[in-house]
CSV table of C-alpha atoms in Angstrom, one decimal:
chain,number,residue,atom,x,y,z
A,174,MET,CA,0.3,0.3,0.3
A,175,THR,CA,1.4,2.9,-1.2
A,176,PHE,CA,-0.1,6.6,0.0
A,177,ASP,CA,0.7,10.2,-2.0
A,178,LEU,CA,1.7,12.5,1.2
A,179,PRO,CA,1.8,16.3,0.4
A,180,ILE,CA,4.5,18.3,0.1
A,181,ARG,CA,4.5,21.1,1.9
A,182,SER,CA,7.8,23.6,2.3
A,183,SER,CA,8.6,25.8,5.0
A,184,ALA,CA,10.6,28.0,2.8
A,185,PRO,CA,9.3,31.6,2.5
A,186,ARG,CA,7.1,33.0,-0.4
A,187,LEU,CA,8.5,36.1,-2.3
A,188,ASP,CA,7.3,37.2,-5.2
A,189,LEU,CA,8.9,38.2,-7.7
A,190,TYR,CA,6.7,42.0,-7.6
A,191,SER,CA,8.1,42.7,-4.3
A,192,LEU,CA,11.5,41.3,-4.7
A,193,GLN,CA,11.4,44.1,-8.1
A,194,VAL,CA,10.0,47.0,-5.8
A,195,PHE,CA,13.4,46.4,-3.3
A,196,VAL,CA,16.0,46.5,-5.6
A,197,ALA,CA,14.9,50.0,-7.6
A,198,VAL,CA,14.4,51.3,-3.6
A,199,VAL,CA,18.6,49.6,-3.6
A,200,GLU,CA,19.5,50.8,-6.1
A,201,GLU,CA,17.4,54.2,-5.6
A,202,GLY,CA,18.1,55.0,-2.6
A,203,SER,CA,14.6,56.1,-1.8
A,204,ILE,CA,11.3,54.7,-1.9
A,205,ALA,CA,9.9,57.8,-3.7
A,206,ALA,CA,12.7,57.7,-5.9
A,207,ALA,CA,11.8,53.7,-6.2
A,208,ALA,CA,8.8,54.5,-6.9
A,209,ALA,CA,8.4,56.5,-9.3
A,210,ARG,CA,10.4,53.9,-11.3
A,211,GLU,CA,8.1,51.5,-10.5
A,212,HIS,CA,5.0,53.4,-11.4
A,213,ILE,CA,3.5,51.8,-7.7
A,214,ALA,CA,2.0,54.5,-5.0
A,215,PRO,CA,4.8,55.0,-2.4
A,216,SER,CA,2.4,53.5,0.5
A,217,ALA,CA,2.7,50.2,-1.5
A,218,LEU,CA,5.7,50.2,-2.0
A,219,SER,CA,6.3,50.8,1.6
A,220,LYS,CA,4.1,47.9,2.3
A,221,ARG,CA,6.0,45.1,0.5
A,222,LEU,CA,8.8,46.4,1.2
A,223,SER,CA,7.3,45.1,5.6
A,224,GLU,CA,6.1,42.7,4.1
A,225,LEU,CA,9.1,41.3,2.4
A,226,GLU,CA,11.2,42.0,6.2
A,227,ARG,CA,8.1,40.1,8.2
A,228,ILE,CA,8.1,37.3,5.9
A,229,LEU,CA,12.2,37.2,5.7
A,230,ASP,CA,12.6,37.9,9.2
A,231,VAL,CA,14.9,40.1,9.2
A,232,VAL,CA,15.9,45.0,8.6
A,233,LEU,CA,16.5,44.9,4.8
A,234,ILE,CA,16.8,48.4,5.1
A,235,THR,CA,17.2,51.4,7.1
A,236,ARG,CA,16.0,55.1,6.7
A,237,HIS,CA,17.8,58.4,7.5
A,238,ALA,CA,17.5,61.7,6.4
A,239,ARG,CA,18.3,61.2,3.1
A,240,GLY,CA,16.1,58.2,2.1
A,241,VAL,CA,17.0,54.5,2.8
A,242,ALA,CA,20.0,52.6,2.4
A,243,ALA,CA,20.4,48.1,2.7
A,244,THR,CA,21.1,46.3,5.2
A,245,GLY,CA,23.9,43.4,4.9
A,246,ALA,CA,21.6,40.9,4.5
A,247,GLY,CA,19.0,43.6,2.4
A,248,HIS,CA,22.2,44.1,-0.6
A,249,ALA,CA,22.6,40.3,-0.1
A,250,LEU,CA,18.8,39.8,-0.6
A,251,ALA,CA,19.2,42.8,-4.2
A,252,ARG,CA,22.1,40.2,-4.7
A,253,HIS,CA,20.4,37.3,-5.1
A,254,ALA,CA,17.2,39.4,-6.4
A,255,ARG,CA,19.0,40.5,-9.4
A,256,ALA,CA,19.5,36.9,-10.4
A,257,LEU,CA,15.6,35.5,-10.6
A,258,LEU,CA,14.6,38.3,-12.4
A,259,HIS,CA,17.7,38.3,-14.9
A,260,GLN,CA,16.7,34.2,-15.4
A,261,ALA,CA,12.4,35.0,-15.4
A,262,ARG,CA,13.2,37.4,-17.9
A,263,GLY,CA,15.7,35.4,-20.1
A,264,LEU,CA,12.2,32.6,-19.7
A,265,THR,CA,9.9,35.2,-20.2
A,266,ASP,CA,11.8,36.7,-23.5
A,267,GLU,CA,12.5,32.9,-24.4
A,268,ILE,CA,9.3,31.2,-24.7
A,269,ARG,CA,7.8,34.9,-25.8
A,270,ASP,CA,9.8,35.9,-28.4
A,271,PHE,CA,10.0,31.5,-29.9
A,272,SER,CA,7.8,33.0,-32.8
A,273,SER,CA,10.3,36.6,-34.3
A,274,GLY,CA,13.2,34.1,-33.6
A,275,VAL,CA,15.4,36.0,-30.6
A,276,ARG,CA,17.1,33.7,-28.5
A,277,GLY,CA,17.9,35.4,-25.6
A,278,HIS,CA,19.3,38.2,-23.9
A,279,VAL,CA,22.8,39.3,-22.3
A,280,ARG,CA,24.1,42.6,-20.3
A,281,ILE,CA,27.1,43.3,-20.4
A,282,ALA,CA,29.4,47.0,-19.0
A,283,ALA,CA,31.9,48.4,-20.5
A,284,ASN,CA,35.1,50.4,-20.2
A,285,LEU,CA,34.9,53.7,-22.4
A,286,SER,CA,37.2,52.8,-24.1
A,287,SER,CA,36.5,49.3,-24.6
A,288,ILE,CA,33.7,50.4,-26.5
A,289,THR,CA,35.7,53.1,-28.1
A,290,GLN,CA,38.0,50.9,-29.6
A,291,PHE,CA,37.4,47.5,-29.7
A,292,LEU,CA,33.4,45.8,-28.7
A,293,PRO,CA,31.0,48.2,-31.6
A,294,GLN,CA,33.6,46.6,-34.2
A,295,ASP,CA,33.1,42.5,-32.1
A,296,LEU,CA,29.1,42.8,-31.2
A,297,ARG,CA,29.2,44.0,-35.3
A,298,ARG,CA,30.4,40.6,-35.9
A,299,PHE,CA,28.2,38.7,-33.4
A,300,LEU,CA,25.1,39.8,-34.0
A,301,THR,CA,25.8,38.6,-38.0
A,302,LEU,CA,26.3,35.6,-36.4
A,303,HIS,CA,23.6,35.3,-34.0
A,304,PRO,CA,20.8,38.3,-35.0
A,305,GLY,CA,18.1,36.6,-32.2
A,306,VAL,CA,20.6,37.6,-29.4
A,307,GLN,CA,19.5,40.9,-27.3
A,308,ILE,CA,22.2,42.8,-26.5
A,309,ASP,CA,22.5,45.8,-23.8
A,310,LEU,CA,25.3,48.2,-22.5
A,311,GLU,CA,26.1,49.9,-20.0
A,312,GLU,CA,29.4,52.6,-20.6
A,313,ASN,CA,30.7,53.1,-17.6
A,314,VAL,CA,34.3,52.8,-14.7
A,315,SER,CA,36.4,49.8,-14.4
A,316,SER,CA,35.8,49.6,-10.8
A,317,ALA,CA,32.1,49.7,-11.7
A,318,VAL,CA,32.2,47.8,-14.3
A,319,THR,CA,33.2,45.0,-11.6
A,320,ARG,CA,31.4,46.2,-8.8
A,321,ALA,CA,27.8,45.2,-11.7
A,322,VAL,CA,29.2,42.2,-12.8
A,323,GLN,CA,29.3,41.2,-8.6
A,324,GLN,CA,26.3,42.0,-7.7
A,325,ASN,CA,24.4,40.7,-11.0
A,326,MET,CA,23.5,44.0,-13.1
A,327,SER,CA,25.6,42.6,-16.0
A,328,ASP,CA,26.6,39.7,-17.3
A,329,ILE,CA,29.7,40.1,-19.2
A,330,GLY,CA,32.1,42.8,-17.5
A,331,ILE,CA,35.1,44.7,-19.8
A,332,TYR,CA,37.2,46.4,-18.1
A,333,THR,CA,41.1,47.8,-17.1
A,334,GLN,CA,41.6,48.6,-13.5
A,335,THR,CA,39.6,47.9,-10.0
A,336,ASP,CA,40.5,47.1,-6.2
A,337,ASP,CA,37.9,44.4,-6.6
A,338,ASP,CA,37.6,41.9,-8.5
A,339,SER,CA,36.6,39.0,-5.7
A,340,GLY,CA,33.9,36.5,-7.0
A,341,LEU,CA,35.6,37.4,-10.9
A,342,GLN,CA,36.5,35.1,-13.4
A,343,SER,CA,39.2,37.1,-15.9
A,344,PHE,CA,40.3,36.5,-18.7
A,345,PRO,CA,42.8,38.6,-21.4
A,346,TYR,CA,40.5,41.1,-23.4
A,347,ARG,CA,42.7,43.6,-25.6
A,348,ARG,CA,45.5,45.8,-24.9
A,349,ASP,CA,45.1,49.4,-25.6
A,350,VAL,CA,48.2,51.5,-25.8
A,351,MET,CA,48.1,54.9,-24.2
A,352,THR,CA,49.9,58.1,-26.0
A,353,LEU,CA,50.5,62.0,-25.7
A,354,LEU,CA,48.0,64.9,-26.9
A,355,ALA,CA,49.1,67.9,-27.2
A,356,ASN,CA,48.0,71.0,-29.4
A,357,ARG,CA,51.2,72.0,-31.6
A,358,SER,CA,52.0,75.2,-29.9
A,359,HIS,CA,52.3,73.3,-26.8
A,360,PRO,CA,55.8,72.4,-25.4
A,361,LEU,CA,57.0,69.0,-25.9
A,362,ALA,CA,55.3,69.4,-29.3
A,363,ALA,CA,58.2,68.4,-30.7
A,364,ARG,CA,59.4,65.5,-29.3
A,365,GLU,CA,59.5,62.4,-30.9
A,366,ARG,CA,58.0,60.7,-27.7
A,367,VAL,CA,57.7,61.3,-24.3
A,368,ALA,CA,58.1,59.7,-20.5
A,369,PHE,CA,54.9,60.2,-18.3
A,370,ALA,CA,57.5,61.4,-15.8
A,371,ASP,CA,58.3,65.2,-18.7
A,372,THR,CA,54.5,65.1,-18.8
A,373,LEU,CA,54.4,66.4,-15.0
A,374,GLU,CA,55.5,69.7,-15.0
A,375,TYR,CA,52.3,70.7,-17.7
A,376,ASP,CA,48.4,71.2,-17.0
A,377,HIS,CA,46.6,68.0,-18.1
A,378,VAL,CA,43.3,67.7,-19.5
A,379,GLY,CA,42.2,64.3,-17.7
A,380,MET,CA,39.0,61.8,-17.6
A,381,HIS,CA,36.4,61.9,-14.2
A,382,ARG,CA,36.9,60.8,-11.1
A,383,GLY,CA,36.8,57.0,-10.6
A,384,SER,CA,38.1,55.8,-14.4
A,385,ALA,CA,40.0,53.8,-14.2
A,386,ALA,CA,43.1,56.2,-16.6
A,387,ASN,CA,43.1,58.7,-13.5
A,388,TYR,CA,44.2,55.6,-11.1
A,389,LEU,CA,46.9,54.9,-13.3
A,390,PHE,CA,48.4,58.5,-13.8
A,391,THR,CA,48.1,59.2,-10.0
A,392,ARG,CA,49.9,55.5,-9.0
A,393,GLU,CA,52.4,56.0,-11.8
A,394,ALA,CA,53.1,59.5,-10.6
A,395,ALA,CA,53.5,59.2,-6.7
A,396,ALA,CA,56.1,56.1,-7.6
A,397,ILE,CA,58.0,58.2,-8.5
A,398,ASN,CA,57.3,61.0,-5.7
A,399,ARG,CA,55.2,63.8,-8.0
A,400,THR,CA,51.1,64.4,-9.1
A,401,VAL,CA,49.5,64.7,-11.6
A,402,ARG,CA,48.7,68.5,-12.4
A,403,LEU,CA,44.8,68.2,-13.8
A,404,ARG,CA,43.5,71.5,-15.0
A,405,PHE,CA,39.9,69.9,-15.8
A,406,GLN,CA,38.3,66.6,-16.4
A,407,VAL,CA,36.2,65.2,-18.6
A,408,THR,CA,33.6,61.5,-19.2
A,409,SER,CA,34.6,61.8,-22.8
A,410,TYR,CA,37.4,61.7,-25.3
A,411,ASP,CA,35.4,64.0,-28.0
A,412,ALA,CA,35.7,66.5,-24.9
A,413,LEU,CA,39.9,66.1,-24.3
A,414,VAL,CA,40.2,67.0,-27.7
A,415,SER,CA,38.0,69.7,-27.7
A,416,MET,CA,40.3,71.0,-25.0
A,417,VAL,CA,43.9,69.9,-25.1
A,418,ARG,CA,42.5,71.6,-29.7
A,419,CYS,CA,42.5,74.6,-27.1
A,420,GLU,CA,45.4,75.4,-25.2
A,421,LEU,CA,43.9,74.1,-22.0
A,422,GLY,CA,46.0,71.1,-21.4
A,423,ILE,CA,47.7,67.8,-23.0
A,424,GLY,CA,45.7,64.3,-22.2
A,425,ILE,CA,46.5,60.4,-22.4
A,426,VAL,CA,44.2,59.0,-24.2
A,427,PRO,CA,43.9,55.2,-25.6
A,428,VAL,CA,45.9,55.9,-29.6
A,429,GLU,CA,43.5,54.0,-31.4
A,430,ALA,CA,40.3,56.0,-30.0
A,431,LEU,CA,42.0,59.4,-31.5
A,432,SER,CA,40.7,57.0,-34.6
A,433,LEU,CA,37.8,58.5,-33.7
A,434,PHE,CA,38.3,61.7,-34.6
A,435,ASP,CA,39.9,64.9,-37.1
A,436,CYS,CA,43.1,65.0,-34.6
A,437,GLY,CA,45.7,66.4,-38.2
A,438,ASP,CA,45.4,70.0,-36.1
A,439,LEU,CA,47.0,68.8,-33.3
A,440,ARG,CA,49.9,65.9,-31.5
A,441,ILE,CA,50.1,62.4,-31.5
A,442,ILE,CA,52.8,61.6,-29.1
A,443,PRO,CA,54.0,57.6,-28.0
A,444,LEU,CA,55.4,57.1,-24.3
A,445,THR,CA,58.1,55.5,-23.9
A,446,ASP,CA,56.9,54.1,-21.0
A,447,ALA,CA,55.8,50.2,-19.8
A,448,TRP,CA,52.6,50.8,-18.3
A,449,ALA,CA,51.3,52.7,-21.2
A,450,ARG,CA,50.1,49.7,-23.0
A,451,ARG,CA,47.3,48.2,-21.2
A,452,GLN,CA,45.6,45.1,-20.0
A,453,LEU,CA,41.5,44.7,-20.9
A,454,LYS,CA,40.1,42.2,-19.6
A,455,LEU,CA,37.1,40.9,-19.2
A,456,CYS,CA,35.0,39.5,-17.1
A,457,VAL,CA,32.5,37.3,-15.5
A,458,ARG,CA,31.3,35.7,-11.8
A,459,SER,CA,33.1,32.6,-11.4
A,460,ASN,CA,30.3,31.5,-9.2
A,461,GLU,CA,27.0,30.9,-11.2
A,462,PRO,CA,26.5,29.5,-14.8
A,463,LEU,CA,25.9,32.0,-17.9
A,464,SER,CA,23.1,31.6,-20.7
A,465,GLY,CA,23.2,30.1,-23.4
A,466,ALA,CA,23.5,33.5,-25.2
A,467,ALA,CA,26.0,35.3,-22.2
A,468,ARG,CA,28.5,32.1,-23.2
A,469,LEU,CA,28.2,31.7,-26.6
A,470,LEU,CA,28.6,36.0,-26.6
A,471,MET,CA,32.3,35.8,-24.5
A,472,GLU,CA,33.5,32.8,-26.4
A,473,HIS,CA,33.1,35.3,-29.4
A,474,LEU,CA,34.5,38.6,-27.9
A,475,LEU,CA,37.6,36.6,-26.6
A,476,GLN,CA,38.5,34.6,-29.6
A,477,GLU,CA,38.2,38.1,-31.9
A,478,ALA,CA,40.8,38.5,-29.0
A,479,ALA,CA,43.0,36.4,-29.5
A,480,ALA,CA,42.2,36.4,-33.7
A,481,SER,CA,43.5,39.6,-33.4
A,482,GLY,CA,46.6,39.5,-32.2
A,483,ASN,CA,46.7,42.0,-29.9
């Protein structure tokens, strides 16, 4: 004789929408901003947060004068919630889009150097081979790129320098070469090659705070007990080129990125320093398998890098 016994689970029941609005609160740092983002009344959102805390029996957020902040448990829930939401979206997209031929969704976070030099061509070739894959690309500084992958906001990251790559598996992607850009009226313009140390007595136009380039230049200057005279900081290479053209300073940028701009009236001068040849890396989470589409894209990017010899 056999008996069919009901299976009961003591695990808490969490709905995806509550997890979605919770992630919005963590990312926005404000209940009002999260409510506006998710098109829900602030009172209804607060009720869902209270219900999450009741179900899990733990404090997830703390309130302060400028908004809210996630507790340690809140950050852990947000990380796992992003994974669940991404998997649910992938499941929905794959089933819904069978009729249209779409096959998969991949999120990429990449730094400016990779986007301006290598990534667009690699993505174009990939999408020619796999037109049904949807790719979301977000540009950010290297430290934010690795953090996005760690926190499951991105599947693949491309970066140069970071202070924290814990939980990530990294692969060599490409190398770029940093070069000096100067106005033809600048004292260094007559040089055929120049050492970074020789640029430090002049005003620089640099990239914005937190960029891998700024981190690199600051570190190398400190190694010889010097500092970089950053007169201006900008957020794009075209802005940097414009500032140099107007004689507001010199800039150090990846040489391939300059091919996007008209620099005929400027001087591009190679740096003699070994560190000027930088390694760009590709990273994924080391403790979580990629979706089929993300794995396909990662393999394609690494094959493109190997074929380029760069």
